[in-house]
mmCIF file of N, CA and C in Angstrom:
data_model
loop_
_atom_site.group_PDB
_atom_site.id
_atom_site.type_symbol
_atom_site.label_atom_id
_atom_site.label_comp_id
_atom_site.label_asym_id
_atom_site.label_seq_id
_atom_site.Cartn_x
_atom_site.Cartn_y
_atom_site.Cartn_z
ATOM 1 N N MET A 11 37.575 32.844 20.898
ATOM 2 C CA MET A 11 36.624 31.969 20.450
ATOM 3 C C MET A 11 36.622 30.445 21.286
ATOM 4 N N THR A 12 35.267 30.395 21.690
ATOM 5 C CA THR A 12 35.038 29.015 22.208
ATOM 6 C C THR A 12 34.352 28.073 21.298
ATOM 7 N N ALA A 13 34.467 26.971 21.796
ATOM 8 C CA ALA A 13 34.024 25.848 20.871
ATOM 9 C C ALA A 13 32.456 26.095 20.460
ATOM 10 N N HIS A 14 31.668 26.381 21.510
ATOM 11 C CA HIS A 14 30.252 26.768 21.404
ATOM 12 C C HIS A 14 29.964 27.862 20.400
ATOM 13 N N ARG A 15 30.946 28.851 20.552
ATOM 14 C CA ARG A 15 30.830 29.986 19.336
ATOM 15 C C ARG A 15 31.099 29.612 18.030
ATOM 16 N N ALA A 16 32.089 28.538 17.980
ATOM 17 C CA ALA A 16 32.542 28.100 16.746
ATOM 18 C C ALA A 16 31.592 27.265 15.969
ATOM 19 N N ARG A 17 30.748 26.443 16.896
ATOM 20 C CA ARG A 17 29.718 25.768 16.531
ATOM 21 C C ARG A 17 28.784 26.467 15.780
ATOM 22 N N GLU A 18 28.200 27.533 16.550
ATOM 23 C CA GLU A 18 27.368 28.503 16.192
ATOM 24 C C GLU A 18 27.688 29.007 14.587
ATOM 25 N N CYS A 19 28.809 29.687 14.588
ATOM 26 C CA CYS A 19 29.558 30.153 13.526
ATOM 27 C C CYS A 19 29.219 29.222 12.259
ATOM 28 N N VAL A 20 29.786 28.049 12.310
ATOM 29 C CA VAL A 20 29.865 27.080 11.323
ATOM 30 C C VAL A 20 28.261 26.706 10.876
ATOM 31 N N ALA A 21 27.325 26.783 11.970
ATOM 32 C CA ALA A 21 25.884 26.408 11.624
ATOM 33 C C ALA A 21 25.356 27.444 10.812
ATOM 34 N N ALA A 22 25.922 28.705 10.924
ATOM 35 C CA ALA A 22 25.345 30.040 10.281
ATOM 36 C C ALA A 22 25.672 29.819 8.856
ATOM 37 N N ILE A 23 27.216 29.438 8.659
ATOM 38 C CA ILE A 23 27.736 29.341 7.430
ATOM 39 C C ILE A 23 27.016 28.329 6.525
ATOM 40 N N SER A 24 26.782 27.186 7.360
ATOM 41 C CA SER A 24 25.872 26.088 6.707
ATOM 42 C C SER A 24 24.800 26.580 5.861
ATOM 43 N N LYS A 25 24.022 27.285 6.687
ATOM 44 C CA LYS A 25 22.743 28.000 6.089
ATOM 45 C C LYS A 25 22.797 28.769 4.919
ATOM 46 N N ARG A 26 24.034 29.680 4.929
ATOM 47 C CA ARG A 26 24.367 30.208 3.783
ATOM 48 C C ARG A 26 24.973 29.539 2.504
ATOM 49 N N LEU A 27 25.509 28.341 2.970
ATOM 50 C CA LEU A 27 25.925 27.576 1.826
ATOM 51 C C LEU A 27 24.698 27.038 0.966
ATOM 52 N N LEU A 28 23.554 26.713 1.502
ATOM 53 C CA LEU A 28 22.346 26.152 1.146
ATOM 54 C C LEU A 28 21.445 27.393 0.531
ATOM 55 N N HIS A 29 21.984 28.577 0.522
ATOM 56 C CA HIS A 29 21.243 29.793 -0.216
ATOM 57 C C HIS A 29 21.175 29.383 -1.592
ATOM 58 N N ARG A 30 20.007 30.265 -2.275
ATOM 59 C CA ARG A 30 19.779 30.075 -3.735
ATOM 60 C C ARG A 30 21.036 30.924 -4.593
ATOM 61 N N SER A 31 21.550 31.891 -4.143
ATOM 62 C CA SER A 31 22.323 32.982 -4.729
ATOM 63 C C SER A 31 23.668 32.178 -4.664
ATOM 64 N N ALA A 32 24.425 32.424 -5.717
ATOM 65 C CA ALA A 32 25.802 31.910 -5.811
ATOM 66 C C ALA A 32 26.763 32.819 -5.165
ATOM 67 N N ASN A 33 26.359 34.024 -5.205
ATOM 68 C CA ASN A 33 27.227 35.052 -4.461
ATOM 69 C C ASN A 33 27.270 34.918 -2.961
ATOM 70 N N VAL A 34 26.090 34.476 -2.354
ATOM 71 C CA VAL A 34 25.758 34.255 -0.931
ATOM 72 C C VAL A 34 26.659 33.117 -0.599
ATOM 73 N N GLN A 35 26.741 32.039 -1.568
ATOM 74 C CA GLN A 35 27.415 30.768 -1.152
ATOM 75 C C GLN A 35 28.800 30.997 -1.344
ATOM 76 N N LEU A 36 29.280 31.845 -2.372
ATOM 77 C CA LEU A 36 30.831 32.274 -2.565
ATOM 78 C C LEU A 36 31.108 32.873 -1.294
ATOM 79 N N TYR A 37 30.528 33.890 -0.653
ATOM 80 C CA TYR A 37 30.778 34.611 0.489
ATOM 81 C C TYR A 37 31.027 33.586 1.642
ATOM 82 N N ALA A 38 30.139 32.844 1.826
ATOM 83 C CA ALA A 38 30.080 31.626 2.696
ATOM 84 C C ALA A 38 31.212 30.853 2.984
ATOM 85 N N LEU A 39 31.682 30.624 1.671
ATOM 86 C CA LEU A 39 32.910 29.628 1.417
ATOM 87 C C LEU A 39 34.208 30.532 1.857
ATOM 88 N N THR A 40 34.243 31.778 1.667
ATOM 89 C CA THR A 40 35.181 32.743 1.798
ATOM 90 C C THR A 40 35.302 32.870 3.295
ATOM 91 N N LEU A 41 34.152 32.950 3.892
ATOM 92 C CA LEU A 41 34.419 33.042 5.643
ATOM 93 C C LEU A 41 34.771 31.850 6.078
ATOM 94 N N SER A 42 34.343 30.690 5.584
ATOM 95 C CA SER A 42 34.757 29.573 6.274
ATOM 96 C C SER A 42 36.352 29.332 6.065
ATOM 97 N N ASP A 43 36.624 29.679 4.959
ATOM 98 C CA ASP A 43 38.217 29.661 4.422
ATOM 99 C C ASP A 43 39.045 30.545 5.479
ATOM 100 N N SER A 44 38.451 31.673 5.538
ATOM 101 C CA SER A 44 39.205 32.906 6.495
ATOM 102 C C SER A 44 39.052 32.209 8.011
ATOM 103 N N LEU A 45 37.994 31.654 8.364
ATOM 104 C CA LEU A 45 38.212 30.904 9.747
ATOM 105 C C LEU A 45 39.128 29.925 9.925
ATOM 106 N N SER A 46 39.153 29.131 8.797
ATOM 107 C CA SER A 46 40.107 27.821 8.963
ATOM 108 C C SER A 46 41.794 28.492 9.098
ATOM 109 N N LYS A 47 41.794 29.641 8.469
ATOM 110 C CA LYS A 47 43.231 30.253 8.430
ATOM 111 C C LYS A 47 43.654 31.119 9.740
ATOM 112 N N ASN A 48 42.590 31.694 10.340
ATOM 113 C CA ASN A 48 42.796 32.627 11.169
ATOM 114 C C ASN A 48 42.173 32.441 12.557
ATOM 115 N N ALA A 49 41.267 31.529 12.973
ATOM 116 C CA ALA A 49 40.812 30.935 14.167
ATOM 117 C C ALA A 49 41.888 29.924 14.515
ATOM 118 N N PRO A 50 41.967 29.683 15.971
ATOM 119 C CA PRO A 50 42.963 28.642 16.545
ATOM 120 C C PRO A 50 42.380 27.322 15.827
ATOM 121 N N ALA A 51 43.228 26.448 15.576
ATOM 122 C CA ALA A 51 42.899 25.167 14.786
ATOM 123 C C ALA A 51 42.198 24.137 15.651
ATOM 124 N N SER A 52 42.613 24.190 16.853
ATOM 125 C CA SER A 52 41.831 23.272 17.845
ATOM 126 C C SER A 52 40.461 23.680 18.144
ATOM 127 N N ILE A 53 40.154 24.883 17.792
ATOM 128 C CA ILE A 53 38.707 25.102 17.978
ATOM 129 C C ILE A 53 37.844 24.911 16.701
ATOM 130 N N ILE A 54 38.528 25.378 15.642
ATOM 131 C CA ILE A 54 37.727 25.617 14.265
ATOM 132 C C ILE A 54 37.762 24.164 13.383
ATOM 133 N N TYR A 55 39.081 23.530 13.390
ATOM 134 C CA TYR A 55 38.900 22.222 12.581
ATOM 135 C C TYR A 55 38.004 21.253 13.003
ATOM 136 N N PRO A 56 37.630 21.043 14.278
ATOM 137 C CA PRO A 56 36.598 20.044 14.750
ATOM 138 C C PRO A 56 35.353 20.300 14.082
ATOM 139 N N GLU A 57 34.979 21.695 13.983
ATOM 140 C CA GLU A 57 33.594 22.062 13.585
ATOM 141 C C GLU A 57 33.555 22.077 11.904
ATOM 142 N N LEU A 58 34.864 22.515 11.324
ATOM 143 C CA LEU A 58 34.775 22.413 9.885
ATOM 144 C C LEU A 58 34.734 20.944 9.418
ATOM 145 N N SER A 59 35.321 19.931 10.246
ATOM 146 C CA SER A 59 35.471 18.628 9.857
ATOM 147 C C SER A 59 34.130 17.895 10.463
ATOM 148 N N SER A 60 33.057 18.488 11.018
ATOM 149 C CA SER A 60 31.888 17.893 11.614
ATOM 150 C C SER A 60 31.203 17.098 10.469
ATOM 151 N N ARG A 61 30.407 16.013 10.796
ATOM 152 C CA ARG A 61 29.491 15.476 9.929
ATOM 153 C C ARG A 61 28.737 16.298 9.158
ATOM 154 N N ALA A 62 28.025 17.350 10.118
ATOM 155 C CA ALA A 62 26.782 18.113 9.513
ATOM 156 C C ALA A 62 27.518 19.103 8.499
ATOM 157 N N PHE A 63 28.631 19.693 8.619
ATOM 158 C CA PHE A 63 29.210 20.357 7.865
ATOM 159 C C PHE A 63 29.721 19.925 6.363
ATOM 160 N N CYS A 64 30.293 18.726 6.697
ATOM 161 C CA CYS A 64 30.616 17.969 5.328
ATOM 162 C C CYS A 64 29.711 17.676 4.599
ATOM 163 N N GLN A 65 28.385 17.107 4.997
ATOM 164 C CA GLN A 65 27.292 16.775 4.507
ATOM 165 C C GLN A 65 26.785 18.135 3.536
ATOM 166 N N THR A 66 26.870 19.250 4.226
ATOM 167 C CA THR A 66 26.512 20.353 3.445
ATOM 168 C C THR A 66 27.380 20.549 2.265
ATOM 169 N N LEU A 67 28.631 20.467 2.627
ATOM 170 C CA LEU A 67 29.429 20.721 1.382
ATOM 171 C C LEU A 67 29.016 19.716 0.350
ATOM 172 N N VAL A 68 29.024 18.331 0.692
ATOM 173 C CA VAL A 68 28.673 17.550 -0.373
ATOM 174 C C VAL A 68 27.220 17.932 -1.200
ATOM 175 N N ARG A 69 26.261 18.273 -0.403
ATOM 176 C CA ARG A 69 25.198 18.601 -0.864
ATOM 177 C C ARG A 69 25.419 19.813 -1.948
ATOM 178 N N VAL A 70 26.117 20.766 -1.550
ATOM 179 C CA VAL A 70 26.383 21.932 -2.643
ATOM 180 C C VAL A 70 26.833 21.424 -3.678
ATOM 181 N N VAL A 71 27.906 20.428 -3.591
ATOM 182 C CA VAL A 71 28.688 19.980 -4.744
ATOM 183 C C VAL A 71 27.791 19.228 -5.765
ATOM 184 N N ASN A 72 26.800 18.308 -5.225
ATOM 185 C CA ASN A 72 26.084 17.390 -5.831
ATOM 186 C C ASN A 72 24.857 18.194 -6.477
ATOM 187 N N ASP A 73 24.509 19.261 -5.914
ATOM 188 C CA ASP A 73 23.284 20.130 -6.427
ATOM 189 C C ASP A 73 23.454 20.491 -7.758
ATOM 190 N N ARG A 74 22.555 20.192 -8.669
ATOM 191 C CA ARG A 74 22.573 20.494 -9.991
ATOM 192 C C ARG A 74 22.419 21.851 -10.258
ATOM 193 N N ASN A 75 21.742 22.622 -9.356
ATOM 194 C CA ASN A 75 21.431 24.152 -9.604
ATOM 195 C C ASN A 75 22.692 24.876 -9.038
ATOM 196 N N THR A 76 23.512 24.375 -8.468
ATOM 197 C CA THR A 76 24.509 25.163 -7.894
ATOM 198 C C THR A 76 25.464 25.557 -9.299
ATOM 199 N N HIS A 77 25.851 26.853 -9.108
ATOM 200 C CA HIS A 77 26.758 27.373 -9.949
ATOM 201 C C HIS A 77 28.133 26.537 -9.928
ATOM 202 N N ASP A 78 28.880 26.629 -11.384
ATOM 203 C CA ASP A 78 30.037 25.784 -11.402
ATOM 204 C C ASP A 78 31.085 26.420 -10.713
ATOM 205 N N MET A 79 31.290 27.770 -10.641
ATOM 206 C CA MET A 79 32.194 28.441 -9.687
ATOM 207 C C MET A 79 32.108 28.196 -8.406
ATOM 208 N N VAL A 80 30.972 27.902 -7.721
ATOM 209 C CA VAL A 80 30.795 27.403 -6.253
ATOM 210 C C VAL A 80 31.152 26.051 -6.071
ATOM 211 N N LYS A 81 31.072 25.165 -7.232
ATOM 212 C CA LYS A 81 31.237 23.836 -7.060
ATOM 213 C C LYS A 81 32.710 23.634 -6.995
ATOM 214 N N LYS A 82 33.586 24.536 -8.017
ATOM 215 C CA LYS A 82 34.833 24.549 -8.040
ATOM 216 C C LYS A 82 35.583 25.017 -6.867
ATOM 217 N N LYS A 83 34.934 25.964 -6.171
ATOM 218 C CA LYS A 83 35.842 26.606 -4.874
ATOM 219 C C LYS A 83 35.269 25.663 -3.929
ATOM 220 N N THR A 84 34.215 25.057 -3.846
ATOM 221 C CA THR A 84 33.749 24.081 -2.670
ATOM 222 C C THR A 84 35.052 22.790 -2.800
ATOM 223 N N LEU A 85 34.974 22.279 -3.905
ATOM 224 C CA LEU A 85 36.119 21.018 -4.065
ATOM 225 C C LEU A 85 37.527 21.438 -3.734
ATOM 226 N N GLY A 86 37.716 22.793 -4.156
ATOM 227 C CA GLY A 86 39.231 23.255 -3.844
ATOM 228 C C GLY A 86 39.655 23.394 -2.444
ATOM 229 N N LEU A 87 38.369 23.894 -1.765
ATOM 230 C CA LEU A 87 38.531 24.133 -0.255
ATOM 231 C C LEU A 87 38.657 22.731 0.479
ATOM 232 N N ILE A 88 37.758 21.981 0.121
ATOM 233 C CA ILE A 88 37.782 20.506 0.818
ATOM 234 C C ILE A 88 39.123 19.782 0.538
ATOM 235 N N LYS A 89 39.480 19.991 -0.610
ATOM 236 C CA LYS A 89 41.259 19.468 -0.893
ATOM 237 C C LYS A 89 42.006 19.922 0.288
ATOM 238 N N GLU A 90 42.011 21.424 0.095
ATOM 239 C CA GLU A 90 42.796 22.193 0.943
ATOM 240 C C GLU A 90 42.843 21.817 2.353
ATOM 241 N N TRP A 91 41.620 21.868 2.665
ATOM 242 C CA TRP A 91 41.116 21.494 4.458
ATOM 243 C C TRP A 91 41.711 20.173 4.584
ATOM 244 N N THR A 92 41.466 19.327 3.871
ATOM 245 C CA THR A 92 41.993 17.930 4.032
ATOM 246 C C THR A 92 43.309 17.616 4.144
ATOM 247 N N GLN A 93 44.194 18.587 3.268
ATOM 248 C CA GLN A 93 45.730 18.568 3.554
ATOM 249 C C GLN A 93 45.898 19.101 4.570
ATOM 250 N N VAL A 94 45.385 20.238 5.267
ATOM 251 C CA VAL A 94 45.851 20.889 6.149
ATOM 252 C C VAL A 94 45.568 20.242 7.472
ATOM 253 N N MET A 95 44.388 19.634 7.509
ATOM 254 C CA MET A 95 44.010 19.060 8.796
ATOM 255 C C MET A 95 44.728 17.481 8.901
ATOM 256 N N GLN A 96 45.307 16.961 7.775
ATOM 257 C CA GLN A 96 46.129 15.796 8.065
ATOM 258 C C GLN A 96 47.294 16.201 8.603
ATOM 259 N N LYS A 97 48.226 17.372 8.108
ATOM 260 C CA LYS A 97 49.286 17.999 8.479
ATOM 261 C C LYS A 97 48.942 18.283 10.231
ATOM 262 N N GLU A 98 47.990 18.860 10.573
ATOM 263 C CA GLU A 98 47.706 19.145 12.058
ATOM 264 C C GLU A 98 47.387 17.874 12.808
ATOM 265 N N ALA A 99 46.816 16.898 12.252
ATOM 266 C CA ALA A 99 46.730 15.669 12.784
ATOM 267 C C ALA A 99 48.086 14.932 13.088
ATOM 268 N N ASP A 100 48.935 14.942 11.946
ATOM 269 C CA ASP A 100 50.236 14.293 12.183
ATOM 270 C C ASP A 100 51.081 15.062 13.144
ATOM 271 N N LYS A 101 50.967 16.407 13.320
ATOM 272 C CA LYS A 101 51.622 17.175 14.256
ATOM 273 C C LYS A 101 51.171 16.859 15.668
ATOM 274 N N ASP A 102 49.756 16.643 15.836
ATOM 275 C CA ASP A 102 49.362 16.285 17.124
ATOM 276 C C ASP A 102 49.313 15.119 17.538
ATOM 277 N N GLY A 103 49.619 14.013 16.449
ATOM 278 C CA GLY A 103 49.708 12.616 16.828
ATOM 279 C C GLY A 103 48.625 11.932 16.564
ATOM 280 N N GLY A 104 47.991 12.240 15.542
ATOM 281 C CA GLY A 104 46.713 11.489 14.949
ATOM 282 C C GLY A 104 45.385 11.722 15.920
ATOM 283 N N ASN A 105 45.174 12.843 16.239
ATOM 284 C CA ASN A 105 43.947 13.063 17.333
ATOM 285 C C ASN A 105 42.504 12.817 16.358
ATOM 286 N N GLY A 106 42.623 12.406 15.288
ATOM 287 C CA GLY A 106 41.172 12.303 14.480
ATOM 288 C C GLY A 106 40.678 13.486 13.931
ATOM 289 N N VAL A 107 41.139 14.670 14.042
ATOM 290 C CA VAL A 107 40.549 15.911 13.296
ATOM 291 C C VAL A 107 40.916 15.783 11.966
ATOM 292 N N GLY A 108 39.938 15.904 11.208
ATOM 293 C CA GLY A 108 39.817 15.661 9.977
ATOM 294 C C GLY A 108 39.798 14.569 9.134
ATOM 295 N N ALA A 109 39.120 13.440 10.007
ATOM 296 C CA ALA A 109 38.964 12.245 9.333
ATOM 297 C C ALA A 109 37.789 12.355 8.390
ATOM 298 N N ILE A 110 36.461 12.873 8.959
ATOM 299 C CA ILE A 110 35.317 13.175 8.166
ATOM 300 C C ILE A 110 35.560 13.879 6.934
ATOM 301 N N MET A 111 36.595 14.803 7.129
ATOM 302 C CA MET A 111 36.688 15.666 5.839
ATOM 303 C C MET A 111 37.541 14.947 4.979
ATOM 304 N N LYS A 112 38.432 14.062 5.266
ATOM 305 C CA LYS A 112 39.185 13.420 4.443
ATOM 306 C C LYS A 112 38.165 12.189 3.698
ATOM 307 N N GLU A 113 37.460 11.674 4.488
ATOM 308 C CA GLU A 113 36.278 10.735 4.010
ATOM 309 C C GLU A 113 35.580 11.254 3.047
ATOM 310 N N THR A 114 35.100 12.580 3.180
ATOM 311 C CA THR A 114 34.218 13.384 2.158
ATOM 312 C C THR A 114 35.096 13.741 0.942
ATOM 313 N N TYR A 115 36.238 14.119 1.127
ATOM 314 C CA TYR A 115 37.025 14.277 -0.146
ATOM 315 C C TYR A 115 37.326 13.104 -1.110
ATOM 316 N N ASP A 116 37.660 11.898 -0.198
ATOM 317 C CA ASP A 116 37.718 10.519 -0.952
ATOM 318 C C ASP A 116 36.376 10.163 -1.731
ATOM 319 N N ASP A 117 35.423 10.371 -1.031
ATOM 320 C CA ASP A 117 33.918 9.915 -1.833
ATOM 321 C C ASP A 117 33.926 11.029 -2.791
ATOM 322 N N LEU A 118 34.133 12.345 -2.808
ATOM 323 C CA LEU A 118 33.907 13.076 -3.903
ATOM 324 C C LEU A 118 34.774 12.670 -5.111
ATOM 325 N N LYS A 119 36.021 12.533 -4.761
ATOM 326 C CA LYS A 119 36.978 12.185 -5.619
ATOM 327 C C LYS A 119 36.614 10.959 -6.595
ATOM 328 N N ALA A 120 36.250 9.886 -5.687
ATOM 329 C CA ALA A 120 35.739 8.768 -6.582
ATOM 330 C C ALA A 120 34.519 8.896 -7.162
ATOM 331 N N GLN A 121 33.680 9.692 -6.805
ATOM 332 C CA GLN A 121 32.363 10.139 -7.425
ATOM 333 C C GLN A 121 32.769 10.751 -8.676
ATOM 334 N N ARG A 122 33.640 11.817 -8.652
ATOM 335 C CA ARG A 122 33.931 12.584 -9.949
ATOM 336 C C ARG A 122 34.598 11.453 -10.949
ATOM 337 N N GLU A 123 35.550 10.814 -10.584
ATOM 338 C CA GLU A 123 36.365 9.720 -11.298
ATOM 339 C C GLU A 123 35.109 8.952 -12.045
ATOM 340 N N SER A 124 34.434 8.448 -11.198
ATOM 341 C CA SER A 124 33.349 7.363 -11.998
ATOM 342 C C SER A 124 32.569 8.100 -13.000
ATOM 343 N N MET A 125 32.180 9.454 -12.716
ATOM 344 C CA MET A 125 31.473 10.295 -13.635
ATOM 345 C C MET A 125 32.166 10.507 -14.929
ATOM 346 N N ASN A 126 33.578 10.714 -14.763
ATOM 347 C CA ASN A 126 34.380 10.902 -15.942
ATOM 348 C C ASN A 126 34.654 9.491 -16.683
ATOM 349 N N GLU A 127 34.655 8.681 -15.988
ATOM 350 C CA GLU A 127 34.650 7.329 -16.847
ATOM 351 C C GLU A 127 33.453 6.884 -17.406
ATOM 352 N N MET A 128 32.235 7.273 -16.757
ATOM 353 C CA MET A 128 31.037 7.165 -17.578
ATOM 354 C C MET A 128 30.965 8.017 -18.731
ATOM 355 N N LYS A 129 31.355 9.321 -18.627
ATOM 356 C CA LYS A 129 31.283 10.116 -19.641
ATOM 357 C C LYS A 129 32.224 9.639 -20.884
ATOM 358 N N ARG A 130 33.453 9.273 -20.637
ATOM 359 C CA ARG A 130 34.469 8.643 -21.539
ATOM 360 C C ARG A 130 33.839 7.608 -22.201
ATOM 361 N N GLY A 131 33.067 6.595 -21.347
ATOM 362 C CA GLY A 131 32.685 5.263 -21.930
ATOM 363 C C GLY A 131 31.422 5.682 -22.798
ATOM 364 N N ALA A 132 30.652 6.612 -22.509
ATOM 365 C CA ALA A 132 29.472 6.962 -23.299
ATOM 366 C C ALA A 132 30.071 7.513 -24.646
ATOM 367 N N CYS A 133 31.139 8.272 -24.769
ATOM 368 C CA CYS A 133 31.627 8.741 -25.977
ATOM 369 C C CYS A 133 32.116 7.570 -26.882
ATOM 370 N N LEU A 134 32.803 6.512 -26.261
ATOM 371 C CA LEU A 134 33.333 5.481 -26.951
ATOM 372 C C LEU A 134 32.163 4.624 -27.471
ATOM 373 N N THR A 135 31.059 4.469 -26.681
ATOM 374 C CA THR A 135 29.843 3.721 -27.115
ATOM 375 C C THR A 135 29.117 4.179 -28.186
ATOM 376 N N PHE A 136 28.823 5.420 -28.038
ATOM 377 C CA PHE A 136 28.070 6.006 -29.126
ATOM 378 C C PHE A 136 29.060 6.631 -30.377
ATOM 379 N N SER A 137 29.004 5.967 -31.386
ATOM 380 C CA SER A 137 29.771 6.789 -32.478
ATOM 381 C C SER A 137 29.116 7.918 -32.979
ATOM 382 N N PHE A 138 30.075 8.629 -33.525
ATOM 383 C CA PHE A 138 29.610 10.109 -34.202
ATOM 384 C C PHE A 138 28.836 9.470 -35.579
ATOM 385 N N SER A 139 27.846 10.081 -35.836
ATOM 386 C CA SER A 139 27.068 9.955 -37.302
ATOM 387 C C SER A 139 26.924 11.304 -37.441
ATOM 388 N N PRO A 140 27.375 11.641 -38.765
ATOM 389 C CA PRO A 140 27.103 13.001 -39.369
ATOM 390 C C PRO A 140 25.566 13.344 -39.506
ATOM 391 N N ALA A 141 25.318 14.627 -39.088
ATOM 392 C CA ALA A 141 24.005 14.924 -39.136
ATOM 393 C C ALA A 141 23.513 14.868 -40.734
ATOM 394 N N ARG A 142 22.379 14.504 -40.856
ATOM 395 C CA ARG A 142 21.667 14.688 -42.063
ATOM 396 C C ARG A 142 21.624 16.371 -42.622
ATOM 397 N N PRO A 143 21.827 16.653 -43.785
ATOM 398 C CA PRO A 143 21.702 17.978 -44.209
ATOM 399 C C PRO A 143 20.188 18.323 -44.084
ATOM 400 N N ARG A 144 20.070 19.407 -43.625
ATOM 401 C CA ARG A 144 18.597 19.941 -43.729
ATOM 402 C C ARG A 144 18.407 20.722 -45.122
ATOM 403 N N LEU A 145 17.050 20.334 -45.665
ATOM 404 C CA LEU A 145 16.860 21.044 -46.818
ATOM 405 C C LEU A 145 15.755 21.967 -46.494
ATOM 406 N N ARG A 146 16.112 23.078 -47.026
ATOM 407 C CA ARG A 146 15.279 24.360 -46.710
ATOM 408 C C ARG A 146 14.333 24.479 -47.845
ATOM 409 N N ARG A 147 13.126 24.681 -47.667
ATOM 410 C CA ARG A 147 12.065 25.143 -48.675
ATOM 411 C C ARG A 147 12.438 26.571 -48.952
ATOM 412 N N ALA A 148 12.351 26.675 -50.357
ATOM 413 C CA ALA A 148 12.178 28.261 -50.716
ATOM 414 C C ALA A 148 11.051 29.009 -50.239
ATOM 415 N N LYS A 149 11.039 30.044 -49.678
ATOM 416 C CA LYS A 149 10.053 30.906 -49.246
ATOM 417 C C LYS A 149 9.411 31.611 -50.575
ATOM 418 N N ARG A 150 8.085 31.441 -50.589
ATOM 419 C CA ARG A 150 7.453 32.275 -51.665
ATOM 420 C C ARG A 150 7.551 33.779 -51.485
ATOM 421 N N ARG A 151 7.685 34.557 -52.327
ATOM 422 C CA ARG A 151 7.778 35.968 -52.201
ATOM 423 C C ARG A 151 6.579 36.436 -52.759
ATOM 424 N N SER A 152 5.846 37.264 -52.138
ATOM 425 C CA SER A 152 4.587 37.599 -52.834
ATOM 426 C C SER A 152 5.080 39.192 -53.286
ATOM 427 N N SER A 153 4.383 39.255 -54.667
ATOM 428 C CA SER A 153 4.695 40.586 -55.115
ATOM 429 C C SER A 153 3.926 41.678 -54.899
ATOM 430 N N GLY A 154 3.070 41.398 -53.896
ATOM 431 C CA GLY A 154 2.054 42.413 -53.280
ATOM 432 C C GLY A 154 0.771 42.547 -54.017
ATOM 433 N N ALA A 155 0.641 41.882 -55.421
ATOM 434 C CA ALA A 155 -0.423 41.766 -56.024
ATOM 435 C C ALA A 155 -1.084 40.401 -56.149
ATOM 436 N N CYS A 156 -2.103 40.529 -56.073
ATOM 437 C CA CYS A 156 -3.052 38.931 -56.172
ATOM 438 C C CYS A 156 -2.541 38.432 -57.484
ATOM 439 N N GLU A 157 -2.438 37.128 -57.337
ATOM 440 C CA GLU A 157 -2.209 36.359 -58.663
ATOM 441 C C GLU A 157 -3.089 35.505 -59.077
#
């Protein structure tokens, strides 16, 4: 696999990640994970950690119409790829592969933490007030005859 082919492959996966169907998105994530594990690291890691692919992943995570399972898998893969690419960069002497992926991971992590803090703050700010009991009106039953 050449760098040009890897770029084309990741571009095709990016298209599928933006598909409306959750199944298509999950298959695209599975394919990208398989590529990260089976293709040569020197060829595929620069493409997976490219600005365009990372922006696509962020777009998938932040889209409110994306299924929760897709979001969880995307976040898990971003975390896994960040760790693997950092190990690879340490082994190669810090060649910068995975820097954008780490930046994406840190941004998403900070975003999730701030959202969780806002939710916790909202729970503390608004006190729980018991709901008023609903009064039901008794329905008139007609006996079938005119009264």
